[in-house]
PDB file of C-alpha atoms in Angstrom:
ATOM      1  CA  ALA A1167      92.020 100.537  90.715  1.00 98.00           C
ATOM      2  CA  TYR A1168      94.975 102.818  91.567  1.00 97.00           C
ATOM      3  CA  LEU A1169      98.695 102.731  90.930  1.00 96.00           C
ATOM      4  CA  LEU A1170      99.824 105.779  93.188  1.00 96.00           C
ATOM      5  CA  PRO A1171     102.524 106.709  95.633  1.00 94.00           C
ATOM      6  CA  SER A1172     101.641 108.081  99.020  1.00 94.00           C
ATOM      7  CA  LEU A1173      99.866 111.399  98.279  1.00 95.00           C
ATOM      8  CA  VAL A1174      97.087 113.356  99.657  1.00 95.00           C
ATOM      9  CA  GLU A1175      95.162 112.251  96.359  1.00 96.00           C
ATOM     10  CA  THR A1176      95.618 108.684  97.254  1.00 97.00           C
ATOM     11  CA  GLN A1177      93.626 109.111 100.263  1.00 97.00           C
ATOM     12  CA  PHE A1178      90.961 110.620  98.172  1.00 94.00           C
ATOM     13  CA  VAL A1179      90.853 108.036  95.746  1.00 96.00           C
ATOM     14  CA  LEU A1180      91.070 105.031  98.183  1.00 97.00           C
ATOM     15  CA  TRP A1181      88.174 106.167 100.476  1.00 95.00           C
ATOM     16  CA  GLY A1182      86.170 107.822  97.845  1.00 92.00           C
ATOM     17  CA  ALA A1183      86.156 104.715  95.624  1.00 94.00           C
ATOM     18  CA  ALA A1184      85.480 102.487  98.605  1.00 95.00           C
ATOM     19  CA  THR A1185      82.464 104.828  99.441  1.00 91.00           C
ATOM     20  CA  ALA A1186      80.963 104.996  95.825  1.00 89.00           C
ATOM     21  CA  ALA A1187      82.059 101.714  94.393  1.00 91.00           C
ATOM     22  CA  SER A1188      84.843  99.241  95.470  1.00 96.00           C
ATOM     23  CA  ALA A1189      88.745 100.183  95.648  1.00 97.00           C
ATOM     24  CA  LEU A1190      91.563  98.146  94.375  1.00 98.00           C
ATOM     25  CA  PRO A1191      94.926  99.408  95.796  1.00 97.00           C
ATOM     26  CA  LEU A1192      97.870  98.163  93.807  1.00 97.00           C
ATOM     27  CA  ASN A1193     101.564  97.730  94.484  1.00 94.00           C
ATOM     28  CA  PRO A1194     103.358  99.814  91.705  1.00 93.00           C
ATOM     29  CA  LEU A1195     106.399  97.366  91.970  1.00 92.00           C
ATOM     30  CA  LEU A1196     104.218  94.498  90.612  1.00 93.00           C
ATOM     31  CA  LYS A1197     104.758  93.660  86.807  1.00 94.00           C
ATOM     32  CA  ALA A1198     102.143  95.019  84.502  1.00 96.00           C
ATOM     33  CA  GLU A1199     100.870  91.508  83.649  1.00 96.00           C
ATOM     34  CA  GLU A1200     100.070  90.857  87.300  1.00 94.00           C
ATOM     35  CA  ILE A1201      98.429  94.174  87.851  1.00 96.00           C
ATOM     36  CA  ALA A1202      96.231  93.548  84.855  1.00 97.00           C
ATOM     37  CA  SER A1203      95.272  90.134  86.125  1.00 96.00           C
ATOM     38  CA  LEU A1204      94.308  91.691  89.450  1.00 96.00           C
ATOM     39  CA  CYS A1205      92.233  94.396  87.589  1.00 97.00           C
ATOM     40  CA  ARG A1206      90.501  91.874  85.432  1.00 96.00           C
ATOM     41  CA  ALA A1207      89.814  89.407  88.579  1.00 95.00           C
ATOM     42  CA  SER A1208      88.208  92.356  90.557  1.00 96.00           C
ATOM     43  CA  GLY A1209      86.172  93.681  87.543  1.00 95.00           C
ATOM     44  CA  ALA A1210      87.789  97.102  87.716  1.00 97.00           C
ATOM     45  CA  LYS A1211      86.399  99.748  85.473  1.00 95.00           C
ATOM     46  CA  ALA A1212      88.893 102.537  85.863  1.00 96.00           C
ATOM     47  CA  LEU A1213      92.465 102.938  86.938  1.00 97.00           C
ATOM     48  CA  VAL A1214      93.953 105.849  88.612  1.00 97.00           C
ATOM     49  CA  ALA A1215      97.823 106.560  87.923  1.00 96.00           C
ATOM     50  CA  LEU A1216     100.489 108.911  88.732  1.00 95.00           C
ATOM     51  CA  GLY A1217     100.953 110.980  85.526  1.00 92.00           C
ATOM     52  CA  PRO A1218     104.140 111.045  83.465  1.00 88.00           C
ATOM     53  CA  LEU A1219     106.918 112.512  85.539  1.00 82.00           C
ATOM     54  CA  PRO A1220     110.750 112.203  85.655  1.00 76.00           C
ATOM     55  CA  SER A1221     112.173 109.284  87.440  1.00 75.00           C
ATOM     56  CA  THR A1222     109.145 107.095  87.621  1.00 81.00           C
ATOM     57  CA  GLU A1223     107.689 104.612  85.185  1.00 88.00           C
ATOM     58  CA  MET A1224     104.277 104.437  86.790  1.00 92.00           C
ATOM     59  CA  TRP A1225     102.335 106.090  84.007  1.00 93.00           C
ATOM     60  CA  ASN A1226     103.870 104.073  81.394  1.00 93.00           C
ATOM     61  CA  LYS A1227     102.975 100.907  83.299  1.00 95.00           C
ATOM     62  CA  ALA A1228      99.370 102.242  83.649  1.00 95.00           C
ATOM     63  CA  ASN A1229      99.165 102.514  80.021  1.00 93.00           C
ATOM     64  CA  ARG A1230     100.682  98.933  79.522  1.00 96.00           C
ATOM     65  CA  VAL A1231      98.032  97.664  82.031  1.00 97.00           C
ATOM     66  CA  LYS A1232      95.197  99.260  79.939  1.00 94.00           C
ATOM     67  CA  GLU A1233      96.559  97.565  76.908  1.00 94.00           C
ATOM     68  CA  LEU A1234      96.578  94.026  78.701  1.00 96.00           C
ATOM     69  CA  ALA A1235      93.170  94.851  80.386  1.00 95.00           C
ATOM     70  CA  PRO A1236      90.965  96.888  77.960  1.00 91.00           C
ATOM     71  CA  GLU A1237      87.984  96.361  80.095  1.00 92.00           C
ATOM     72  CA  LEU A1238      89.439  99.246  82.279  1.00 93.00           C
ATOM     73  CA  GLY A1239      87.346 101.911  80.480  1.00 88.00           C
ATOM     74  CA  ALA A1240      89.229 104.920  81.635  1.00 90.00           C
ATOM     75  CA  LEU A1241      92.553 106.113  82.856  1.00 94.00           C
ATOM     76  CA  ILE A1242      92.576 108.804  85.462  1.00 95.00           C
ATOM     77  CA  GLN A1243      95.648 110.810  85.741  1.00 95.00           C
ATOM     78  CA  VAL A1244      97.106 112.266  88.924  1.00 95.00           C
ATOM     79  CA  GLY A1245      99.536 115.085  88.208  1.00 90.00           C
ATOM     80  CA  GLY A1246     101.236 116.162  84.947  1.00 79.00           C
ATOM     81  CA  GLU A1247      99.434 117.547  81.873  1.00 76.00           C
ATOM     82  CA  LYS A1248      97.050 115.289  79.909  1.00 76.00           C
ATOM     83  CA  ALA A1249      97.966 114.145  76.612  1.00 66.00           C
ATOM     84  CA  ILE A1250      96.049 116.005  73.930  1.00 62.00           C
ATOM     85  CA  GLY A1251      93.402 114.083  72.148  1.00 63.00           C
ATOM     86  CA  ASP A1252      93.171 111.097  74.368  1.00 73.00           C
ATOM     87  CA  GLU A1253      89.633 110.618  75.256  1.00 75.00           C
ATOM     88  CA  ASP A1254      90.194 107.756  77.577  1.00 81.00           C
ATOM     89  CA  VAL A1255      92.245 109.943  80.098  1.00 91.00           C
ATOM     90  CA  HIS A1256      90.767 112.130  82.728  1.00 93.00           C
ATOM     91  CA  LEU A1257      92.700 114.411  85.077  1.00 94.00           C
ATOM     92  CA  LEU A1258      91.794 113.749  88.723  1.00 94.00           C
ATOM     93  CA  ALA A1259      91.918 117.436  89.494  1.00 92.00           C
ATOM     94  CA  ASP A1260      89.343 118.201  86.923  1.00 91.00           C
ATOM     95  CA  LEU A1261      86.977 115.375  88.122  1.00 91.00           C
ATOM     96  CA  LEU A1262      87.314 116.757  91.704  1.00 89.00           C
ATOM     97  CA  ARG A1263      86.496 120.215  90.663  1.00 90.00           C
ATOM     98  CA  SER A1264      83.457 119.125  88.956  1.00 89.00           C
ATOM     99  CA  SER A1265      82.192 117.064  91.755  1.00 83.00           C
ATOM    100  CA  PRO A1266      79.435 118.264  94.254  1.00 81.00           C
ATOM    101  CA  PRO A1267      80.910 118.863  97.674  1.00 77.00           C
ATOM    102  CA  GLN A1268      78.516 116.364  99.295  1.00 78.00           C
ATOM    103  CA  LEU A1269      77.679 112.638  98.532  1.00 73.00           C
ATOM    104  CA  SER A1270      75.026 113.024  95.920  1.00 73.00           C
ATOM    105  CA  PHE A1271      74.407 109.421  94.844  1.00 71.00           C
ATOM    106  CA  SER A1272      71.569 107.470  96.277  1.00 75.00           C
ATOM    107  CA  ASP A1273      72.990 103.951  96.174  1.00 77.00           C
ATOM    108  CA  ARG A1274      74.868 104.182  99.463  1.00 82.00           C
ATOM    109  CA  PRO A1275      76.918 100.966 100.551  1.00 88.00           C
ATOM    110  CA  GLY A1276      75.628  98.580 103.084  1.00 92.00           C
ATOM    111  CA  LEU A1277      77.819  97.423 105.969  1.00 94.00           C
ATOM    112  CA  ASP A1278      78.479  94.028 104.292  1.00 95.00           C
ATOM    113  CA  ASP A1279      79.108  95.388 100.872  1.00 95.00           C
ATOM    114  CA  VAL A1280      82.668  95.305  99.397  1.00 96.00           C
ATOM    115  CA  ALA A1281      84.639  98.316 100.245  1.00 96.00           C
ATOM    116  CA  ALA A1282      87.992  97.296  98.952  1.00 97.00           C
ATOM    117  CA  LEU A1283      89.987  94.429  97.441  1.00 96.00           C
ATOM    118  CA  PHE A1284      93.482  94.281  98.710  1.00 95.00           C
ATOM    119  CA  HIS A1285      95.979  91.837  97.292  1.00 93.00           C
ATOM    120  CA  THR A1286      98.511  89.718  99.072  1.00 86.00           C
ATOM    121  CA  GLY A1287     102.168  90.360  98.572  1.00 77.00           C
ATOM    122  CA  GLY A1288     102.821  87.545  96.080  1.00 66.00           C
ATOM    123  CA  THR A1289     105.624  86.035  98.119  1.00 66.00           C
ATOM    124  CA  THR A1290     104.112  82.628  97.571  1.00 68.00           C
ATOM    125  CA  GLY A1291     103.064  82.710  93.987  1.00 74.00           C
ATOM    126  CA  ALA A1292     100.976  85.101  92.153  1.00 82.00           C
ATOM    127  CA  PRO A1293      99.189  88.016  94.348  1.00 87.00           C
ATOM    128  CA  LYS A1294      95.786  87.022  95.398  1.00 90.00           C
ATOM    129  CA  LEU A1295      92.799  89.416  96.071  1.00 93.00           C
ATOM    130  CA  VAL A1296      91.026  89.394  99.504  1.00 93.00           C
ATOM    131  CA  ILE A1297      87.711  91.088 100.145  1.00 95.00           C
ATOM    132  CA  HIS A1298      87.165  93.840 102.780  1.00 95.00           C
ATOM    133  CA  THR A1299      83.764  94.748 103.684  1.00 95.00           C
ATOM    134  CA  HIS A1300      82.739  98.201 105.048  1.00 95.00           C
ATOM    135  CA  ARG A1301      81.904  96.489 108.375  1.00 94.00           C
ATOM    136  CA  ASN A1302      84.979  94.693 108.411  1.00 93.00           C
ATOM    137  CA  GLN A1303      87.206  98.006 107.662  1.00 94.00           C
ATOM    138  CA  LEU A1304      85.360  99.963 110.368  1.00 94.00           C
ATOM    139  CA  ALA A1305      85.598  97.493 112.977  1.00 93.00           C
ATOM    140  CA  ALA A1306      89.223  97.224 112.356  1.00 93.00           C
ATOM    141  CA  ALA A1307      89.670 100.896 112.467  1.00 94.00           C
ATOM    142  CA  TYR A1308      87.841 101.418 115.370  1.00 95.00           C
ATOM    143  CA  GLY A1309      89.506  98.659 117.140  1.00 93.00           C
ATOM    144  CA  GLY A1310      92.993  99.940 116.116  1.00 93.00           C
ATOM    145  CA  ALA A1311      92.071 103.379 117.374  1.00 95.00           C
ATOM    146  CA  TRP A1312      90.895 102.120 120.654  1.00 95.00           C
ATOM    147  CA  ALA A1313      93.942  99.802 121.230  1.00 93.00           C
ATOM    148  CA  ALA A1314      96.182 102.860 120.435  1.00 94.00           C
ATOM    149  CA  GLY A1315      94.218 105.251 122.529  1.00 96.00           C
ATOM    150  CA  ALA A1316      94.098 107.607 119.663  1.00 97.00           C
ATOM    151  CA  SER A1317      92.294 110.814 119.821  1.00 98.00           C
ATOM    152  CA  SER A1318      91.953 114.296 118.239  1.00 98.00           C
ATOM    153  CA  ASP A1319      95.136 115.218 120.119  1.00 98.00           C
ATOM    154  CA  ASP A1320      97.241 112.756 118.102  1.00 98.00           C
ATOM    155  CA  VAL A1321      99.490 113.118 115.040  1.00 98.00           C
ATOM    156  CA  ILE A1322     100.906 110.107 113.397  1.00 98.00           C
ATOM    157  CA  VAL A1323     103.640 110.018 110.833  1.00 96.00           C
ATOM    158  CA  ASN A1324     102.857 107.573 108.003  1.00 95.00           C
ATOM    159  CA  GLY A1325     105.749 106.587 105.661  1.00 92.00           C
ATOM    160  CA  LEU A1326     104.134 103.262 104.519  1.00 90.00           C
ATOM    161  CA  PRO A1327     102.727 102.740 100.967  1.00 91.00           C
ATOM    162  CA  MET A1328      98.851 103.055 100.609  1.00 93.00           C
ATOM    163  CA  PHE A1329      98.349  99.424  99.115  1.00 93.00           C
ATOM    164  CA  HIS A1330      99.399  98.226 102.430  1.00 88.00           C
ATOM    165  CA  VAL A1331      96.735  97.441 105.057  1.00 90.00           C
ATOM    166  CA  ALA A1332      98.860  98.878 108.064  1.00 89.00           C
ATOM    167  CA  SER A1333      99.175 102.121 106.150  1.00 91.00           C
ATOM    168  CA  ALA A1334      95.381 102.159 105.044  1.00 94.00           C
ATOM    169  CA  ILE A1335      93.586 100.757 108.040  1.00 93.00           C
ATOM    170  CA  PHE A1336      95.850 101.623 111.118  1.00 93.00           C
ATOM    171  CA  CYS A1337      97.714 104.754 110.000  1.00 94.00           C
ATOM    172  CA  SER A1338      94.917 106.202 108.113  1.00 96.00           C
ATOM    173  CA  LEU A1339      91.258 105.044 108.685  1.00 96.00           C
ATOM    174  CA  ALA A1340      91.754 104.279 112.498  1.00 96.00           C
ATOM    175  CA  MET A1341      93.261 107.878 112.836  1.00 97.00           C
ATOM    176  CA  PHE A1342      90.455 109.553 110.825  1.00 97.00           C
ATOM    177  CA  VAL A1343      87.799 107.597 113.050  1.00 95.00           C
ATOM    178  CA  ALA A1344      89.583 109.114 116.064  1.00 97.00           C
ATOM    179  CA  GLY A1345      89.986 112.662 114.466  1.00 98.00           C
ATOM    180  CA  ALA A1346      93.804 112.436 114.568  1.00 98.00           C
ATOM    181  CA  GLU A1347      96.136 114.201 112.156  1.00 98.00           C
ATOM    182  CA  VAL A1348      97.915 111.985 109.484  1.00 97.00           C
ATOM    183  CA  VAL A1349     101.372 113.190 108.186  1.00 97.00           C
ATOM    184  CA  ILE A1350     102.326 111.751 104.793  1.00 96.00           C
ATOM    185  CA  LEU A1351     106.066 111.347 104.691  1.00 95.00           C
ATOM    186  CA  SER A1352     106.491 112.390 101.049  1.00 92.00           C
ATOM    187  CA  PRO A1353     105.416 110.325  97.969  1.00 92.00           C
ATOM    188  CA  ALA A1354     108.169 107.795  98.587  1.00 91.00           C
ATOM    189  CA  GLY A1355     107.751 107.391 102.338  1.00 92.00           C
ATOM    190  CA  PHE A1356     110.787 105.967 103.993  1.00 92.00           C
ATOM    191  CA  ARG A1357     112.210 105.141 100.500  1.00 91.00           C
ATOM    192  CA  ASN A1358     113.114 108.817 100.304  1.00 93.00           C
ATOM    193  CA  PRO A1359     116.609 109.213 101.912  1.00 94.00           C
ATOM    194  CA  ARG A1360     115.598 112.899 102.963  1.00 95.00           C
ATOM    195  CA  ILE A1361     112.854 111.658 105.058  1.00 95.00           C
ATOM    196  CA  VAL A1362     115.231 109.348 106.828  1.00 95.00           C
ATOM    197  CA  ALA A1363     117.888 111.928 107.432  1.00 96.00           C
ATOM    198  CA  ASP A1364     115.351 114.614 108.530  1.00 96.00           C
ATOM    199  CA  PHE A1365     113.047 112.052 110.402  1.00 96.00           C
ATOM    200  CA  TRP A1366     113.332 113.352 113.971  1.00 97.00           C
ATOM    201  CA  ARG A1367     113.137 116.949 112.963  1.00 97.00           C
ATOM    202  CA  ILE A1368     109.992 116.197 110.973  1.00 97.00           C
ATOM    203  CA  VAL A1369     108.634 114.486 114.167  1.00 97.00           C
ATOM    204  CA  GLU A1370     109.597 117.694 116.224  1.00 97.00           C
ATOM    205  CA  ARG A1371     108.083 119.994 113.690  1.00 97.00           C
ATOM    206  CA  THR A1372     104.820 117.998 113.180  1.00 97.00           C
ATOM    207  CA  GLY A1373     104.358 117.572 116.950  1.00 97.00           C
ATOM    208  CA  ALA A1374     103.920 113.853 116.113  1.00 98.00           C
ATOM    209  CA  THR A1375     102.577 111.731 119.131  1.00 98.00           C
ATOM    210  CA  ILE A1376     102.874 108.342 117.454  1.00 97.00           C
ATOM    211  CA  VAL A1377     105.951 107.386 115.699  1.00 96.00           C
ATOM    212  CA  GLY A1378     106.579 104.248 113.673  1.00 92.00           C
ATOM    213  CA  GLY A1379     107.398 102.335 110.575  1.00 91.00           C
ATOM    214  CA  VAL A1380     108.655  98.866 109.424  1.00 90.00           C
ATOM    215  CA  PRO A1381     111.764  97.338 110.761  1.00 93.00           C
ATOM    216  CA  THR A1382     113.931  98.519 107.857  1.00 93.00           C
ATOM    217  CA  ALA A1383     112.878 101.948 108.179  1.00 93.00           C
ATOM    218  CA  LEU A1384     113.284 102.091 111.963  1.00 95.00           C
ATOM    219  CA  SER A1385     116.752 100.506 111.667  1.00 95.00           C
ATOM    220  CA  ALA A1386     117.594 103.345 109.407  1.00 95.00           C
ATOM    221  CA  VAL A1387     116.367 106.247 111.635  1.00 95.00           C
ATOM    222  CA  VAL A1388     117.732 104.887 114.713  1.00 94.00           C
ATOM    223  CA  ASN A1389     121.270 105.691 113.206  1.00 92.00           C
ATOM    224  CA  VAL A1390     120.190 109.375 112.563  1.00 93.00           C
ATOM    225  CA  ASP A1391     121.345 111.983 115.065  1.00 92.00           C
ATOM    226  CA  PRO A1392     118.251 113.926 116.373  1.00 92.00           C
ATOM    227  CA  GLN A1393     120.422 116.900 116.644  1.00 89.00           C
ATOM    228  CA  GLY A1394     118.652 118.095 119.756  1.00 92.00           C
ATOM    229  CA  ALA A1395     115.155 117.538 118.161  1.00 95.00           C
ATOM    230  CA  ASP A1396     112.264 117.893 120.953  1.00 96.00           C
ATOM    231  CA  LEU A1397     110.547 114.569 120.979  1.00 96.00           C
ATOM    232  CA  GLY A1398     108.460 115.434 123.990  1.00 96.00           C
ATOM    233  CA  ARG A1399     105.106 115.054 122.346  1.00 97.00           C
ATOM    234  CA  VAL A1400     105.815 111.330 121.346  1.00 97.00           C
ATOM    235  CA  ARG A1401     103.650 108.994 123.450  1.00 97.00           C
ATOM    236  CA  MET A1402     104.099 105.739 121.581  1.00 96.00           C
ATOM    237  CA  ASN A1403     106.363 104.006 119.085  1.00 96.00           C
ATOM    238  CA  VAL A1404     104.836 101.501 116.780  1.00 95.00           C
ATOM    239  CA  CYS A1405     106.289  98.908 114.239  1.00 93.00           C
ATOM    240  CA  GLY A1406     104.753  96.484 111.916  1.00 83.00           C
ATOM    241  CA  ALA A1407     105.276  94.000 109.063  1.00 79.00           C
ATOM    242  CA  SER A1408     107.869  91.835 110.477  1.00 83.00           C
ATOM    243  CA  LEU A1409     109.701  91.348 113.634  1.00 87.00           C
ATOM    244  CA  LEU A1410     111.571  94.205 115.104  1.00 91.00           C
ATOM    245  CA  ALA A1411     115.088  93.453 116.180  1.00 93.00           C
ATOM    246  CA  ARG A1412     115.410  94.053 120.138  1.00 95.00           C
ATOM    247  CA  PRO A1413     118.425  96.280 120.015  1.00 95.00           C
ATOM    248  CA  VAL A1414     116.537  98.663 117.491  1.00 95.00           C
ATOM    249  CA  ALA A1415     113.356  98.714 119.726  1.00 95.00           C
ATOM    250  CA  GLU A1416     115.493  99.555 122.680  1.00 96.00           C
ATOM    251  CA  GLN A1417     117.200 102.347 120.790  1.00 95.00           C
ATOM    252  CA  ILE A1418     114.025 103.889 119.661  1.00 95.00           C
ATOM    253  CA  GLU A1419     112.655 103.736 123.269  1.00 96.00           C
ATOM    254  CA  ARG A1420     115.798 105.496 124.531  1.00 95.00           C
ATOM    255  CA  LEU A1421     115.350 108.311 121.919  1.00 94.00           C
ATOM    256  CA  THR A1422     111.860 108.906 122.550  1.00 95.00           C
ATOM    257  CA  GLY A1423     111.489 107.878 126.161  1.00 96.00           C
ATOM    258  CA  LYS A1424     108.444 105.935 125.310  1.00 96.00           C
ATOM    259  CA  PRO A1425     107.475 102.230 124.807  1.00 95.00           C
ATOM    260  CA  MET A1426     107.573 100.277 121.500  1.00 95.00           C
ATOM    261  CA  ARG A1427     104.413  98.545 120.523  1.00 93.00           C
ATOM    262  CA  GLU A1428     104.433  96.110 117.691  1.00 90.00           C
ATOM    263  CA  VAL A1429     101.318  96.409 115.543  1.00 85.00           C
ATOM    264  CA  TYR A1430     100.486  93.786 112.688  1.00 81.00           C
ATOM    265  CA  GLY A1431      97.979  94.436 109.895  1.00 76.00           C
ATOM    266  CA  MET A1432      96.302  91.430 108.256  1.00 81.00           C
ATOM    267  CA  THR A1433      95.715  91.756 104.525  1.00 82.00           C
ATOM    268  CA  GLU A1434      93.041  88.828 104.605  1.00 80.00           C
ATOM    269  CA  CYS A1435      90.745  90.582 106.837  1.00 73.00           C
ATOM    270  CA  GLY A1436      91.845  94.194 107.422  1.00 72.00           C
ATOM    271  CA  GLY A1437      92.491  93.357 111.093  1.00 77.00           C
ATOM    272  CA  VAL A1438      94.839  94.737 113.533  1.00 78.00           C
ATOM    273  CA  ILE A1439      96.796  92.894 116.353  1.00 81.00           C
TER     274      ILE A1439
END
């Protein structure tokens, strides 16, 4: 299981856990009790969380979850200094350094083994777990890459959280399948006001070819002056999660000169429409 913002390490943890065992991405905004319940239901044996840092309570919440679900045998810390004398805490950086550079385990997953357990949003009651198999995720990723016409020439900006299937499947795995580059828009994604303020300059500087976000994020960036940013490499705009207001879609299309495509991820099957 992991409680992490959008980091490079989040990608390592998600796909590494899915390969070697099964991954449980968690929304850090859920209550500790809800997170503990999901961990128990999934049979999670370890919890990866952002270490103690100013302005975030993620590490405190992870420790509370460990109290509520003691079957979580270990806490794996990302960032920060390890607490002295805490034998149940491991630093992810140390574990990565001590790992062999290749997949050394013999028990490789099959196509129909469980790769990950994503949870629903909890808008209609307690969050519920849904199973993704390897076949399921790979089919969705390949389909998403094919539908987007993605290739190794593409660069996508990803400001969505990594407990979200659109971020994990379409904006990450589908792009990796195609050999494209994924630009992580800071740990907080579009919740970071600097990302919104500098969005079009980031698009220019990274040479982004696929630009997108959720409706609230796109509604914010259309009001940002591009300040002459060269958006000539953009070939497609994408939006997901909910219906995008037509005026916002039209404004994005005017800014980039390229069409808007609405993309919907489905937690229940990892699919992409």
